[in-house]
PDB file of C-alpha atoms in Angstrom:
ATOM      1  CA  MET F  25      16.800 191.919  96.661  1.00  0.00           C
ATOM      2  CA  SER F  26      16.397 191.378  93.023  1.00  0.00           C
ATOM      3  CA  ARG F  27      13.682 189.322  91.445  1.00  0.00           C
ATOM      4  CA  ASP F  28      16.173 186.575  90.505  1.00  0.00           C
ATOM      5  CA  LYS F  29      17.378 186.125  94.059  1.00  0.00           C
ATOM      6  CA  ILE F  30      13.813 185.922  95.357  1.00  0.00           C
ATOM      7  CA  ASP F  31      12.998 183.282  92.738  1.00  0.00           C
ATOM      8  CA  GLU F  32      16.113 181.320  93.704  1.00  0.00           C
ATOM      9  CA  LEU F  33      15.157 181.516  97.375  1.00  0.00           C
ATOM     10  CA  ILE F  34      11.628 180.315  96.653  1.00  0.00           C
ATOM     11  CA  ALA F  35      12.943 177.493  94.467  1.00  0.00           C
ATOM     12  CA  ALA F  36      15.423 176.424  97.143  1.00  0.00           C
ATOM     13  CA  THR F  37      12.708 176.492  99.793  1.00  0.00           C
ATOM     14  CA  LYS F  38      10.374 174.383  97.670  1.00  0.00           C
ATOM     15  CA  LEU F  39      13.166 171.934  96.906  1.00  0.00           C
ATOM     16  CA  SER F  40      13.977 171.694 100.590  1.00  0.00           C
ATOM     17  CA  ASP F  41      10.316 171.032 101.403  1.00  0.00           C
ATOM     18  CA  ILE F  42      10.089 168.339  98.739  1.00  0.00           C
ATOM     19  CA  LEU F  43      13.256 166.631  99.993  1.00  0.00           C
ATOM     20  CA  HIS F  44      12.035 166.813 103.587  1.00  0.00           C
ATOM     21  CA  LYS F  45       8.676 165.274 102.651  1.00  0.00           C
ATOM     22  CA  LYS F  46      10.445 162.482 100.763  1.00  0.00           C
ATOM     23  CA  GLU F  47      12.658 161.714 103.783  1.00  0.00           C
ATOM     24  CA  ALA F  48       9.655 161.724 106.109  1.00  0.00           C
ATOM     25  CA  ALA F  49       7.795 159.339 103.781  1.00  0.00           C
ATOM     26  CA  GLU F  50      10.762 156.944 103.753  1.00  0.00           C
ATOM     27  CA  LYS F  51      10.941 156.954 107.555  1.00  0.00           C
ATOM     28  CA  LYS F  52       7.218 156.352 107.734  1.00  0.00           C
ATOM     29  CA  LYS F  53       7.555 153.359 105.383  1.00  0.00           C
ATOM     30  CA  LYS F  54      10.276 151.892 107.589  1.00  0.00           C
ATOM     31  CA  TYR F  55       8.065 152.227 110.644  1.00  0.00           C
ATOM     32  CA  ASN F  56       5.126 150.687 108.770  1.00  0.00           C
ATOM     33  CA  VAL F  57       7.218 147.681 107.743  1.00  0.00           C
ATOM     34  CA  ALA F  58       8.392 147.193 111.323  1.00  0.00           C
ATOM     35  CA  ILE F  59       4.831 147.411 112.631  1.00  0.00           C
ATOM     36  CA  ILE F  60       3.610 144.887 110.037  1.00  0.00           C
ATOM     37  CA  VAL F  61       6.415 142.441 110.895  1.00  0.00           C
ATOM     38  CA  LEU F  62       5.694 142.740 114.631  1.00  0.00           C
ATOM     39  CA  ALA F  63       1.972 142.274 114.016  1.00  0.00           C
ATOM     40  CA  ILE F  64       2.603 139.090 112.025  1.00  0.00           C
ATOM     41  CA  ILE F  65       4.898 137.723 114.734  1.00  0.00           C
ATOM     42  CA  GLY F  66       2.300 138.567 117.378  1.00  0.00           C
ATOM     43  CA  ALA F  67      -0.444 136.832 115.407  1.00  0.00           C
ATOM     44  CA  VAL F  68       1.657 133.683 115.000  1.00  0.00           C
ATOM     45  CA  VAL F  69       2.456 133.652 118.725  1.00  0.00           C
ATOM     46  CA  ALA F  70      -1.220 134.144 119.602  1.00  0.00           C
ATOM     47  CA  ILE F  71      -2.316 131.298 117.316  1.00  0.00           C
ATOM     48  CA  ALA F  72       0.375 129.025 118.768  1.00  0.00           C
ATOM     49  CA  ALA F  73      -0.714 129.874 122.324  1.00  0.00           C
ATOM     50  CA  ILE F  74      -4.358 129.144 121.512  1.00  0.00           C
ATOM     51  CA  ALA F  75      -3.453 125.849 119.834  1.00  0.00           C
ATOM     52  CA  TYR F  76      -1.362 124.822 122.852  1.00  0.00           C
ATOM     53  CA  ALA F  77      -4.184 125.754 125.255  1.00  0.00           C
ATOM     54  CA  VAL F  78      -6.693 123.703 123.254  1.00  0.00           C
ATOM     55  CA  TYR F  79      -4.257 120.777 123.126  1.00  0.00           C
ATOM     56  CA  ARG F  80      -3.713 120.905 126.892  1.00  0.00           C
ATOM     57  CA  TYR F  81      -7.467 121.139 127.508  1.00  0.00           C
ATOM     58  CA  PHE F  82      -8.369 118.107 125.402  1.00  0.00           C
ATOM     59  CA  THR F  83      -5.390 115.896 126.287  1.00  0.00           C
ATOM     60  CA  PRO F  84      -6.249 113.571 129.180  1.00  0.00           C
ATOM     61  CA  ASP F  85      -4.097 113.715 132.275  1.00  0.00           C
ATOM     62  CA  TYR F  86      -2.812 110.198 132.789  1.00  0.00           C
ATOM     63  CA  LEU F  87      -1.192 110.984 136.125  1.00  0.00           C
ATOM     64  CA  ASP F  88      -4.611 111.089 137.799  1.00  0.00           C
ATOM     65  CA  ASP F  89      -5.037 107.385 137.009  1.00  0.00           C
ATOM     66  CA  PHE F  90      -1.665 106.527 138.530  1.00  0.00           C
ATOM     67  CA  ASP F  91      -2.083 104.429 141.647  1.00  0.00           C
ATOM     68  CA  ASP F  92       0.276 105.167 144.536  1.00  0.00           C
ATOM     69  CA  ASP F  93      -0.605 102.049 146.483  1.00  0.00           C
ATOM     70  CA  PHE F  94       2.318  99.797 145.734  1.00  0.00           C
ATOM     71  CA  ASP F  95       2.852  96.575 147.476  1.00  0.00           C
ATOM     72  CA  ASP F  96       6.358  97.145 148.751  1.00  0.00           C
ATOM     73  CA  ASP F  97       6.557  93.761 150.496  1.00  0.00           C
ATOM     74  CA  ASP F  98       9.280  92.648 148.121  1.00  0.00           C
ATOM     75  CA  PHE F  99      11.646  95.336 149.371  1.00  0.00           C
ATOM     76  CA  VAL F 100      12.058  94.699 153.073  1.00  0.00           C
ATOM     77  CA  SER F 101      14.844  96.596 154.704  1.00  0.00           C
TER      78      SER F 101
END
């Protein structure tokens, strides 16, 4: 092989490596964006679940005060 062909081969190999690294970086960015979006959604869901749990804990249950003892004398069958 001549010196020119070796230089061309080296240049092509380096170019291929650079292009491959660029493609890998773009894929990694896509995955990072997806992970960030899922993390934000998860955080919002967790905050909503905690807020609902606190609401349910502090809200009184009015059904416990409901009295079942009706005077059903008005409805005689």
